[in-house]
Coordinates of C-alpha atoms in Angstrom, one line a residue:
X1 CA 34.0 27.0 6.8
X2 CA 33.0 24.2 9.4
X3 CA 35.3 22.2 8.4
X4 CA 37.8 24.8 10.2
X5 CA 35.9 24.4 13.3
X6 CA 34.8 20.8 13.8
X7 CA 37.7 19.1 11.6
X8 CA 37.7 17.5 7.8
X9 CA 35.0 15.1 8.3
X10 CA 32.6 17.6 9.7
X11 CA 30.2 17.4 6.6
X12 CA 30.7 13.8 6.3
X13 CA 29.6 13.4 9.8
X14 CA 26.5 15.9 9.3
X15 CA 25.8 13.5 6.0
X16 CA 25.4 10.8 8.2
X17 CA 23.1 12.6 11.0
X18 CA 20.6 13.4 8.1
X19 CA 20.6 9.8 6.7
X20 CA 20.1 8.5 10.7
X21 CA 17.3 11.4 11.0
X22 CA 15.3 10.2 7.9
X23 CA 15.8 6.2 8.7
X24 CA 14.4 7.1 12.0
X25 CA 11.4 9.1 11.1
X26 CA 10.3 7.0 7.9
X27 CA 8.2 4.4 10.6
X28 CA 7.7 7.4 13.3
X29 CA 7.3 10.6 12.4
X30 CA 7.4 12.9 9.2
X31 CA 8.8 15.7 11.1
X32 CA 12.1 14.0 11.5
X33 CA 11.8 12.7 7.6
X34 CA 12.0 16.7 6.6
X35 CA 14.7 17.5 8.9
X36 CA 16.9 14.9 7.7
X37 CA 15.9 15.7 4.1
X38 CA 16.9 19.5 4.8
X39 CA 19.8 18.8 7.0
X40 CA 21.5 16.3 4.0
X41 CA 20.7 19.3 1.0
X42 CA 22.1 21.9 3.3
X43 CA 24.9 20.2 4.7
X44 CA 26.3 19.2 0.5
X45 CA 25.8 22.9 -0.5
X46 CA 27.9 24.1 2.8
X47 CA 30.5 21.1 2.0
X48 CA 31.1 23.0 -1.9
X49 CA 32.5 20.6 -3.5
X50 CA 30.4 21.3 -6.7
X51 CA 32.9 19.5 -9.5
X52 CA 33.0 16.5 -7.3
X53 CA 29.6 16.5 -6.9
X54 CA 29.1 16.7 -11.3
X55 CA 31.2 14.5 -12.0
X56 CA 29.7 11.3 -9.8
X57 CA 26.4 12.7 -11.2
X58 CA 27.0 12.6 -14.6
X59 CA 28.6 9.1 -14.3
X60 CA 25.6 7.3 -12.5
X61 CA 23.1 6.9 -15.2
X62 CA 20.1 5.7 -13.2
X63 CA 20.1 8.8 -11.3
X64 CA 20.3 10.4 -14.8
X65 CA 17.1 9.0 -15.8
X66 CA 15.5 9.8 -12.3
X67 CA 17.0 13.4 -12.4
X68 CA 14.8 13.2 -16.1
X69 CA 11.7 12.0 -14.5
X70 CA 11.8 14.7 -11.6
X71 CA 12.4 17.4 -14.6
X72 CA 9.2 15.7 -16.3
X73 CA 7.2 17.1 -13.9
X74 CA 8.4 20.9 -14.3
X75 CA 7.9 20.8 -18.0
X76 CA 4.9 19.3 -17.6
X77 CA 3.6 22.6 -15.9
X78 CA 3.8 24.2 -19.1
X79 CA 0.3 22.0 -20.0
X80 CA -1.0 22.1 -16.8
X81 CA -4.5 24.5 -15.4
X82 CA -4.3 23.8 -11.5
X83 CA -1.0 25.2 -11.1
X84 CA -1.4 25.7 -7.2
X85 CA -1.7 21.8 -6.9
X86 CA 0.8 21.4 -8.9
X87 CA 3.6 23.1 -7.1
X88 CA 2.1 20.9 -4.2
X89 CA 3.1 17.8 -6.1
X90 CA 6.3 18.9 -6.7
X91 CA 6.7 20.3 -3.1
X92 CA 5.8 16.7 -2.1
X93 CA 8.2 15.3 -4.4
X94 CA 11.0 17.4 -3.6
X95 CA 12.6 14.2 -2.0
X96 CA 12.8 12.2 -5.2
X97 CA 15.5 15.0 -6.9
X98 CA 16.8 16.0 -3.1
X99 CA 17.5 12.4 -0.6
X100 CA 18.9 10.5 -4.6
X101 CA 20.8 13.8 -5.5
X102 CA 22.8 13.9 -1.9
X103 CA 23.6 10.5 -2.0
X104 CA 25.0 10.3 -5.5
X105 CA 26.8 13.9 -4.6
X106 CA 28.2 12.3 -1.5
X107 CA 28.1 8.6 -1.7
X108 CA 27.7 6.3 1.5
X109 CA 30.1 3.5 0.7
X110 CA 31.5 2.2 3.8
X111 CA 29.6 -0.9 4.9
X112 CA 30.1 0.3 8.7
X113 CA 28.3 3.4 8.1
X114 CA 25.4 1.9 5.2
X115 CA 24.6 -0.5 8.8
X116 CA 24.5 2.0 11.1
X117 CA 21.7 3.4 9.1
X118 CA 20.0 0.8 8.4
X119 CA 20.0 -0.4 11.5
X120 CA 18.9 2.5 13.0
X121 CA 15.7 1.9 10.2
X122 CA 15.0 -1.6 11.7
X123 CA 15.2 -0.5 15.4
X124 CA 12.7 1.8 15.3
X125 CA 10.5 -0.2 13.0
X126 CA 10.6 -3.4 15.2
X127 CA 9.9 -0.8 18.6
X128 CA 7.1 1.2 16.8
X129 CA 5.6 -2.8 15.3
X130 CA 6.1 -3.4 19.2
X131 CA 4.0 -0.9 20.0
X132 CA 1.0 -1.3 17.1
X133 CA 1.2 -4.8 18.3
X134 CA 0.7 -3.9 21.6
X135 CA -2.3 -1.5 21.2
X136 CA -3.9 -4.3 18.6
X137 CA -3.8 -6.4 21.6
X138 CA -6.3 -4.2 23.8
X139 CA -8.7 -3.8 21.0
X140 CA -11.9 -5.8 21.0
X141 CA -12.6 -8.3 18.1
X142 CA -15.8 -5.5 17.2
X143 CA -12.9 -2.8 16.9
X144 CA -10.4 -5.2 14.9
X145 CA -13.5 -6.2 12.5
X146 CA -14.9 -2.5 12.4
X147 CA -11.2 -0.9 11.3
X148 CA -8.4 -3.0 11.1
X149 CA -6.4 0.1 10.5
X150 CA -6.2 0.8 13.8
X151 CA -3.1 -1.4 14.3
X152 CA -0.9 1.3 12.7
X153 CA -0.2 3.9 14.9
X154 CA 2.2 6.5 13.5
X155 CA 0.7 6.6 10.1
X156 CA -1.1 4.9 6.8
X157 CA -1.1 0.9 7.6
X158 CA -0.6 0.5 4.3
X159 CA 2.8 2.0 4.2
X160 CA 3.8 0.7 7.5
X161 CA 2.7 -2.8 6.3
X162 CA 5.1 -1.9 3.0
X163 CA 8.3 -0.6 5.4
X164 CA 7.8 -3.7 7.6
X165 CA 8.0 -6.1 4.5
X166 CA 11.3 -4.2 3.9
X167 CA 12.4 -5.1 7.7
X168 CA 12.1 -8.6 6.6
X169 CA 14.6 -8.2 3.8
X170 CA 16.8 -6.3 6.0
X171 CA 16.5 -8.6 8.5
X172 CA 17.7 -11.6 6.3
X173 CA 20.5 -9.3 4.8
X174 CA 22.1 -8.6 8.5
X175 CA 21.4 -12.3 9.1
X176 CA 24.0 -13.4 6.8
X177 CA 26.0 -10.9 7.3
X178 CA 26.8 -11.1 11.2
X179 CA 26.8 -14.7 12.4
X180 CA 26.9 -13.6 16.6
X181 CA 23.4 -11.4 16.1
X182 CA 21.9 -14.2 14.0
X183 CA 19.1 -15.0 17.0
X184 CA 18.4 -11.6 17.4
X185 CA 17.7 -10.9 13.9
X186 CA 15.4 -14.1 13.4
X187 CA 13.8 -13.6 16.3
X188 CA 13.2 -9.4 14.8
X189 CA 12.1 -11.7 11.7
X190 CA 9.5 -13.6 13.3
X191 CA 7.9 -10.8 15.3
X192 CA 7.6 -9.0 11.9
X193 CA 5.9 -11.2 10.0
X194 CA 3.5 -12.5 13.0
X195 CA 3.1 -8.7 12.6
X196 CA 2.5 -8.6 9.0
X197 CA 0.0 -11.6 9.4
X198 CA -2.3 -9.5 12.2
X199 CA -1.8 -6.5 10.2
X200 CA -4.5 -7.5 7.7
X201 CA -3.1 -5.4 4.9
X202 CA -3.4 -7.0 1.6
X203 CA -0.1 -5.0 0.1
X204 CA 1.9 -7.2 2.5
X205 CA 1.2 -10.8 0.7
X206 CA 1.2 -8.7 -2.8
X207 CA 5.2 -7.0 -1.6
X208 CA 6.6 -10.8 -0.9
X209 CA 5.2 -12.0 -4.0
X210 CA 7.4 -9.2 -6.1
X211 CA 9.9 -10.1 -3.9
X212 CA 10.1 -13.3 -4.5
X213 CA 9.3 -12.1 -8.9
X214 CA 12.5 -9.7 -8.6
X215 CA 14.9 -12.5 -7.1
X216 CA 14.3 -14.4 -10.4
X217 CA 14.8 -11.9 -12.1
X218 CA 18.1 -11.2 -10.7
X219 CA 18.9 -15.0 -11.1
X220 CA 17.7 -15.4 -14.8
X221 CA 19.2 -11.4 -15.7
X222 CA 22.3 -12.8 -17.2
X223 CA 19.9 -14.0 -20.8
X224 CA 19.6 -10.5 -22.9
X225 CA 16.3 -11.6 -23.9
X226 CA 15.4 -11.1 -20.3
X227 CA 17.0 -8.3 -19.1
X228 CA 14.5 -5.8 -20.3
X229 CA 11.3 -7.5 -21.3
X230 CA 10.5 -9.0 -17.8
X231 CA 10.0 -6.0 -16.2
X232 CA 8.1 -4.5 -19.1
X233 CA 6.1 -7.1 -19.6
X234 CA 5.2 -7.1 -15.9
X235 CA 4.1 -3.8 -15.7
X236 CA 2.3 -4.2 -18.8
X237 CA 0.1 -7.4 -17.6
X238 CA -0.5 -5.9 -14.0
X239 CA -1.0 -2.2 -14.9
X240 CA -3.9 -3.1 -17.8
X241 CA -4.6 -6.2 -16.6
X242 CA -6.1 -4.0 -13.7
X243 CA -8.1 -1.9 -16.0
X244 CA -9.4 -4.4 -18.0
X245 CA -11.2 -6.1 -14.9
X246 CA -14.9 -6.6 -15.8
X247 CA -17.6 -7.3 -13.2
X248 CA -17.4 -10.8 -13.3
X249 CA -21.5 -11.2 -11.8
X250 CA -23.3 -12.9 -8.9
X251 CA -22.9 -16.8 -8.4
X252 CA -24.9 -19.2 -8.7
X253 CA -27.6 -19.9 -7.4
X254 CA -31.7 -21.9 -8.3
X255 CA -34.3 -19.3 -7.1
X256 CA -36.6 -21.3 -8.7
X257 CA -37.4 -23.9 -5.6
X258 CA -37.8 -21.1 -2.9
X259 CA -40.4 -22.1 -0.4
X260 CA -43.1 -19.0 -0.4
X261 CA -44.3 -19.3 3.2
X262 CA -42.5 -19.8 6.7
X263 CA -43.0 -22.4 9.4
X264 CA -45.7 -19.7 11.2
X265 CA -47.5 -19.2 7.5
X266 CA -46.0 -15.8 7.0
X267 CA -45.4 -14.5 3.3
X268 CA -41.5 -15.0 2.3
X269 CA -39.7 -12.2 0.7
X270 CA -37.4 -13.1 -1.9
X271 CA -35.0 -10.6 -4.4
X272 CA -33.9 -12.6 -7.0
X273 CA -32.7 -9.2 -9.1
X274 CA -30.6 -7.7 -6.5
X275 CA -30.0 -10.8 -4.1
X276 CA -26.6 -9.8 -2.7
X277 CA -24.5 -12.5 -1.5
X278 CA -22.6 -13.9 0.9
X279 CA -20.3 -16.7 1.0
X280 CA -22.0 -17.4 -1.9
X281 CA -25.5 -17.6 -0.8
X282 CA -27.9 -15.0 -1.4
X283 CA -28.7 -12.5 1.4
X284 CA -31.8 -11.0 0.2
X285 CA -34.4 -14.5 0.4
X286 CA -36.2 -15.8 2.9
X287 CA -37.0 -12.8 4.6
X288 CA -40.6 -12.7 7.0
X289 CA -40.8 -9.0 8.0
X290 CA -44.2 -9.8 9.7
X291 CA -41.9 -12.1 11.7
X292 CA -39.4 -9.9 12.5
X293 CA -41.1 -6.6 13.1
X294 CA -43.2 -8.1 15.8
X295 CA -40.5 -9.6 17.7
X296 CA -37.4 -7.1 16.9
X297 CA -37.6 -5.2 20.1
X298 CA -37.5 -8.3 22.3
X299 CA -33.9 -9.0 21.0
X300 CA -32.8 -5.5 19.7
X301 CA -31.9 -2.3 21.3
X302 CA -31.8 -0.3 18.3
X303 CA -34.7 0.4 16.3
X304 CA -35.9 -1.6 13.2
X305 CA -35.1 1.2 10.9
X306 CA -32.1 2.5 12.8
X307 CA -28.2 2.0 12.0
X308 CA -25.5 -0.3 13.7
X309 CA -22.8 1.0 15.4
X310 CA -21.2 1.0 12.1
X311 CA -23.7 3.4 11.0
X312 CA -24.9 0.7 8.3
X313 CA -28.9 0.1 8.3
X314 CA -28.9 -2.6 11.3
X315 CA -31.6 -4.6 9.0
X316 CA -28.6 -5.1 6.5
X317 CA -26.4 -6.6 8.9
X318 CA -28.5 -8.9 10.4
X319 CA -29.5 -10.3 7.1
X320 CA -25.7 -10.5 6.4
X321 CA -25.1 -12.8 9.3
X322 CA -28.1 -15.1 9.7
X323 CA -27.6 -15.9 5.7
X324 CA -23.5 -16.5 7.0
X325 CA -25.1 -18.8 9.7
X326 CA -27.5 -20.3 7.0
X327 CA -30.3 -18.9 8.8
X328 CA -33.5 -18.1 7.5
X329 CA -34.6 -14.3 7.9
X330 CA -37.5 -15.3 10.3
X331 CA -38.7 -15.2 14.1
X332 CA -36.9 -19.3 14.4
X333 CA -34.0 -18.0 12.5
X334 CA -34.1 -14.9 15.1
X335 CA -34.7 -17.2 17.9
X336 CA -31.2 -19.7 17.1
X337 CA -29.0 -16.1 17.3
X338 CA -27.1 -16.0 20.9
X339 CA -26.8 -12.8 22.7
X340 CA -23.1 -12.8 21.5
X341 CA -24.7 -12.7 17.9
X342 CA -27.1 -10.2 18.6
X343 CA -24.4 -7.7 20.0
X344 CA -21.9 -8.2 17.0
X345 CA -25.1 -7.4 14.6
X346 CA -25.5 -3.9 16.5
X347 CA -21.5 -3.7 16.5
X348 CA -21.7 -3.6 12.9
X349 CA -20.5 -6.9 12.5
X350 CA -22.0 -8.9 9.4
X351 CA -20.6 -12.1 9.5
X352 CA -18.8 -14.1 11.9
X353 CA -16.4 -14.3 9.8
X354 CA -14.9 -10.8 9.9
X355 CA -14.2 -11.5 13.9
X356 CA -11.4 -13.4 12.4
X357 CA -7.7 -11.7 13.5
X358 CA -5.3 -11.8 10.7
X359 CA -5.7 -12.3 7.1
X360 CA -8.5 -14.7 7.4
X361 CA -10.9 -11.7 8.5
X362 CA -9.7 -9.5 6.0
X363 CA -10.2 -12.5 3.0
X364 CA -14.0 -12.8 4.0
X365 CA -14.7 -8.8 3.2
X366 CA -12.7 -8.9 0.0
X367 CA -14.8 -11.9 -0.8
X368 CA -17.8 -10.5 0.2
X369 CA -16.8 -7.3 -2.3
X370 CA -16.4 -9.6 -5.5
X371 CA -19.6 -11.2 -4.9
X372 CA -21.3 -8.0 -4.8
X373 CA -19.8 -5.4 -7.1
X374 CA -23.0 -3.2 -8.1
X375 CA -21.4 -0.7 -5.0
X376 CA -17.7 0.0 -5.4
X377 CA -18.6 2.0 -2.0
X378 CA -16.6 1.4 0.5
X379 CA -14.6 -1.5 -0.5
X380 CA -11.5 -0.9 -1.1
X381 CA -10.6 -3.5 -4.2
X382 CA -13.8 -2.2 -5.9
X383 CA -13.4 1.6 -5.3
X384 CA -9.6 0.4 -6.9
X385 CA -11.2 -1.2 -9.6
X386 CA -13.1 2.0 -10.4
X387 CA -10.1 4.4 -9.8
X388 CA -8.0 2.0 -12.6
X389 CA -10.9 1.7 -15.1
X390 CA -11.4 6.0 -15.2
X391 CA -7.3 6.0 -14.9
X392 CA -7.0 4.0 -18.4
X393 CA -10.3 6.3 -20.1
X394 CA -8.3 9.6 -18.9
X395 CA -5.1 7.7 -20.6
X396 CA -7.0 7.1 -23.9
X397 CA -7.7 11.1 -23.9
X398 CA -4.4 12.2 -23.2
X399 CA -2.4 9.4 -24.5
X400 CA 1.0 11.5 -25.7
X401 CA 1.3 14.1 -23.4
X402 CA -0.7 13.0 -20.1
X403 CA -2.8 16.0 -18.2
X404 CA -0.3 17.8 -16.9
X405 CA 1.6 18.1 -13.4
X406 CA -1.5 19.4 -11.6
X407 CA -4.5 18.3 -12.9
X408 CA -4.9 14.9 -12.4
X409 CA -7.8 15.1 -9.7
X410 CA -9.7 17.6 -12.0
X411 CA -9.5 14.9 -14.4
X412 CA -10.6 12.3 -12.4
X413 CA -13.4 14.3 -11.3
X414 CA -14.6 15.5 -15.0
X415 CA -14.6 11.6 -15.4
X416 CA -16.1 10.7 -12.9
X417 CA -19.5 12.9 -13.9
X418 CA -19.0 11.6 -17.4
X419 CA -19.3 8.1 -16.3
X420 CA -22.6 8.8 -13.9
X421 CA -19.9 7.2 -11.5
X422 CA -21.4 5.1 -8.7
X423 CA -18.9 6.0 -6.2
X424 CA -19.8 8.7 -3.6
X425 CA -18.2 11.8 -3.7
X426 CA -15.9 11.1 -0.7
X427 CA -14.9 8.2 -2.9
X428 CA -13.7 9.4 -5.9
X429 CA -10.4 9.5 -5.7
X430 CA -7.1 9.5 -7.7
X431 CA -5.8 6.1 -9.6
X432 CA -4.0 4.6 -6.4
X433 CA -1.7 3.5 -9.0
X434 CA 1.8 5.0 -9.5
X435 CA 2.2 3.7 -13.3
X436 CA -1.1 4.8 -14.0
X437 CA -0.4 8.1 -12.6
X438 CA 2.8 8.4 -13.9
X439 CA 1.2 7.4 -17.9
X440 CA -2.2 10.1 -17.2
X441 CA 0.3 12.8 -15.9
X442 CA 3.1 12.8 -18.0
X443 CA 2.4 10.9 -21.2
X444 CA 4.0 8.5 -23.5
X445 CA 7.8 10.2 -22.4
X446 CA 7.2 10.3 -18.6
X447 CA 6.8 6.7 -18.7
X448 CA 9.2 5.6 -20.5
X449 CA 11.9 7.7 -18.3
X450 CA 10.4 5.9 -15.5
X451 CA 10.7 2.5 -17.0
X452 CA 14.6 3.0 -18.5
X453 CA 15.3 4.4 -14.9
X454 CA 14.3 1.0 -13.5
X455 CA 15.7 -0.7 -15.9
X456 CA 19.4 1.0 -15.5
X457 CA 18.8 1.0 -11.7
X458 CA 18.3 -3.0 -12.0
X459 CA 21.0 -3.2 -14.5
X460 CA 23.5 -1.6 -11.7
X461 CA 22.8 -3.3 -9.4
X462 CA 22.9 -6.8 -11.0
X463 CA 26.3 -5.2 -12.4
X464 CA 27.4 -5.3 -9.1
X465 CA 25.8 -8.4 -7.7
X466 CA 23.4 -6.2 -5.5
X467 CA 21.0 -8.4 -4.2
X468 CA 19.7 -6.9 -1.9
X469 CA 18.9 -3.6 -4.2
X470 CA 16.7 -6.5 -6.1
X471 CA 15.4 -7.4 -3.2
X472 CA 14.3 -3.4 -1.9
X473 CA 13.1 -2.4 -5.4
X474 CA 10.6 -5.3 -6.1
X475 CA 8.9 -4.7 -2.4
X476 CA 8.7 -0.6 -3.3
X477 CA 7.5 -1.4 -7.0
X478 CA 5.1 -4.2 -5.7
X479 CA 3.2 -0.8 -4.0
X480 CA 3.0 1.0 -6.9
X481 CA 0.2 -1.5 -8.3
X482 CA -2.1 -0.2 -5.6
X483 CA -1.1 3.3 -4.0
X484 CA 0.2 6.1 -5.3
X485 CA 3.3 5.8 -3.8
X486 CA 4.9 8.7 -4.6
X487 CA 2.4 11.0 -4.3
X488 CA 2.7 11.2 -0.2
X489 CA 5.5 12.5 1.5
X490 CA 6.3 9.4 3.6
X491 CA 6.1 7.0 0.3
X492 CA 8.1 9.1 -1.8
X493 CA 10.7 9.5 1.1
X494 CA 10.7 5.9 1.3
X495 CA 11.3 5.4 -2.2
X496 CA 14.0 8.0 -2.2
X497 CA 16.0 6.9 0.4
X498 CA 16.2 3.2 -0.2
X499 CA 16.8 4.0 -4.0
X500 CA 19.7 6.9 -2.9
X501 CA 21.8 4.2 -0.9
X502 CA 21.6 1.7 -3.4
X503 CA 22.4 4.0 -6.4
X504 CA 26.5 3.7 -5.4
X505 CA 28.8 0.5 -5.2
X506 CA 28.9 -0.2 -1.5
X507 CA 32.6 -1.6 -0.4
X508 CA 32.5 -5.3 0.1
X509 CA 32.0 -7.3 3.5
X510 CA 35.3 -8.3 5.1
X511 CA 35.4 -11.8 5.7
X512 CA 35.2 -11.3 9.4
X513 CA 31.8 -9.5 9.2
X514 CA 30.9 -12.4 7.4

């Protein structure tokens, strides 16, 4: 019917306004991310060409398998008790069978119109990056240490950090492939990963490294013996690896030659049973209260007993960073600290250390959190540590058929009290894990249709000497080892979308795009 309005290529046209619409809103704004999704289903259902349609999806076998996996989730409501959360998993997932489905349906192949929307991705990724960047740049060093996930504006950091490490690919892909932009698009590069540096977000380092895992593997795929087993063996080493993670204890350290008195004559405290360390020495030694209760007010505005600005107990902090400075916990040791130290303590800041922009801030609070893992609270490697450890004791339950589509937090919660779990009750949260998730849910079968549809999607796009759909899947899968990626609407529209374009034989580059 609109094609006897607007002309033949009316749908086709539409097509490509929902594709533009959900590049544009996957960095900005969710809104947009529906719309598009909508716009695309609506738009193949008006076009009608429904034996077209069945026979490109019948013919593309890792959208089979996908297709499978979506299904996988309404059979597994037949097992499940929380069907209202259930139904808004699926609602949420409604992208994985929908943004895949469209694309196969109606396949993007012209390289023109595949850069248009990818392009249209990296524009608005480099301006919103602009923008986080510029905001990062008016924050104090207290508000950087405090919450480095401030930088990301328009949604989780941690999945902006992921869709800027796909820039970067993108980024090198249009380098190569148009020689007069070439100083643009390193110069876009750069930015990015100065971005990706200041960004502080731990996923970024972990997405280059499966980049950089998933390029071998396209180089080495041609050996059988390889085709199949590197992937599984990599899921296999990471997934249980990460459950299997044992506290590893305190370091070091002789608290047999501790001097029992200060300078002044004043009693020394020292824990050696729950010292608590930092940078590997203990926190919780040389410590005069006499000392410091007579003179706190003289340096402190907030009471002995009171909290930092980080509502942590301000006694805790300051313990923190005198032990960072290697100070003794005494009125000399009070007496070195410079009013620039003093204000950071009542900031919340516990060691100088975190002032640190970039990565080397963010290194000092995960090492911090492995020296001290009898409270998973609050740090996010040991609160993941926890998640993965109840994942894999919910697995060993429900090994063959998983929990069920919906009831995956109720398991985690009847867990949790099983356990006498330490973390607090904000805390205790889902795996943050996709493979985990996908194993607990589903069982034994839902796994294994995930796996072949990797495998097939890899196998196509090797057929086809897709690099670049190497290069987009290890960066996605390299966040499913730490989030549940496709358990929020902008991951699994992420996932989606990406996976949808490169499901199809794109045509090749004329030599004068080249």
């Amino acid at each position: 019917m609109l094609e006897r309005w607007f002309g033949p290529k009316i749908h086709h046209y539409l097509h490509l306004l929902g594709l533009i619409l959900v590049a544009f809103g996957l960095p900005f704004n969710k809104v947009l991310m529906s719309i598009g999704t909508i716009l695309g289903v609506a738009n193949i259902l008006l076009e009608g060409r429904f034996k077209d349609y069945w026979n490109r999806i019948i013919n593309n076998k890792p959208f089979i398998f996908l297709l499978g996996f979506f299904l996988m989730h309404l059979v597994a409501l037949l097992w499940t008790e929380n069907l209202d959360y259930a139904l808004h998993d699926i609602r949420i997932k409604l992208p994985l069978l929908a943004i895949p489905m469209a694309l196969v349906a109606h396949p993007i192949i012209k390289r023109s119109e595949i850069n248009l929307i990818l392009l249209t991705f990296l524009t608005t990724l480099t301006l919103i990056s602009i923008y986080n960047g510029y905001h990062y740049s008016q924050l104090s060093q207290t508000d950087i240490a405090n919450n480095y996930r401030e930088i990301s504006q328009f949604g989780s950091h941690i999945r902006f950090s992921l869709l800027v490490v796909l820039g970067l690919v993108l980024f090198v892909y249009f380098f190569f492939q148009y020689k007069k932009w070439r100083l643009l698009f390193a110069a876009a590069f750069l930015w990015l990963a100065v971005y990706t540096y200041f960004s502080q977000v731990l996923s970024a380092p972990l997405s280059i490294l499966f980049l950089l895992i998933f390029i071998l593997i396209y180089k080495i795929w041609p050996k059988r013996l390889l085709r199949y087993s590197v992937a599984a063996i990599g899921v296999f080493v990471f997934t249980f690896g990460a459950i299997s993670v044992q506290k590893t204890g305190y370091p070091k350290f002789d608290f047999s030659q501790l001097d029992e008195y200060s300078i002044r004559g004043n009693l020394y405290y020292h824990d050696s049973i729950h010292p608590s360390f930092e940078n590997g020495k203990p926190v919780n030694i040389y410590i005069s209260y006499d000392e410091l209760e007579s003179e706190w007010d003289k340096y402190f505005t907030i009471p002995y007993d009171g909290f930092d600005r980080n509502n942590n107990p301000i006694k805790g902090t300051l313990y923190r960073y005198m032990t960072a400075l290697d100070l003794r916990k005494d009125l000399d040791g009070l007496k070195i600290l410079t009013k620039k130290d003093i204000d950071n303590i009542q900031n919340g800041i516990a060691t100088p250390e975190h002032l640190k922009r970039g990565f080397e801030g963010r290194f000092a609070s995960l090492k911090y959190a492995l020296e001290n893992q009898d409270d998973p609270n609050n740090s996010t490697i040991l609160q993941r540590i926890e998640y993965w450890k109840t994942a894999g004791q919910i697995i060993s339950k429900n090994l063959i058929f998983g929990v069920g589509t919906g009831d995956v937090q109720d398991a985690f919660d009847k867990q949790y009290v099983i356990n006498d779990t330490r973390l607090s009750p904000p805390n205790q949260l889902r795996a943050h894990n996709m493979f985990l998730t996908i194993q607990l849910s589903f069982g034994i079968l839902g796994s294994i249709l995930f796996v072949l549809f990797m495998a097939k999607f890899l196998q196509f796009n090797r057929s086809i000497n897709q690099l670049l759909g190497f290069c987009l899947f290890g960066v996605m899968i390299s966040s499913f080892f730490i989030e549940d990626t496709l358990e929020t609407q902008t991951g699994v529209t992420m996932f989606s979308f990406f996976i949808g374009l490169l499901l199809v034989k794109w045509e090749k580059i004329k030599p004068a795009d080249s």
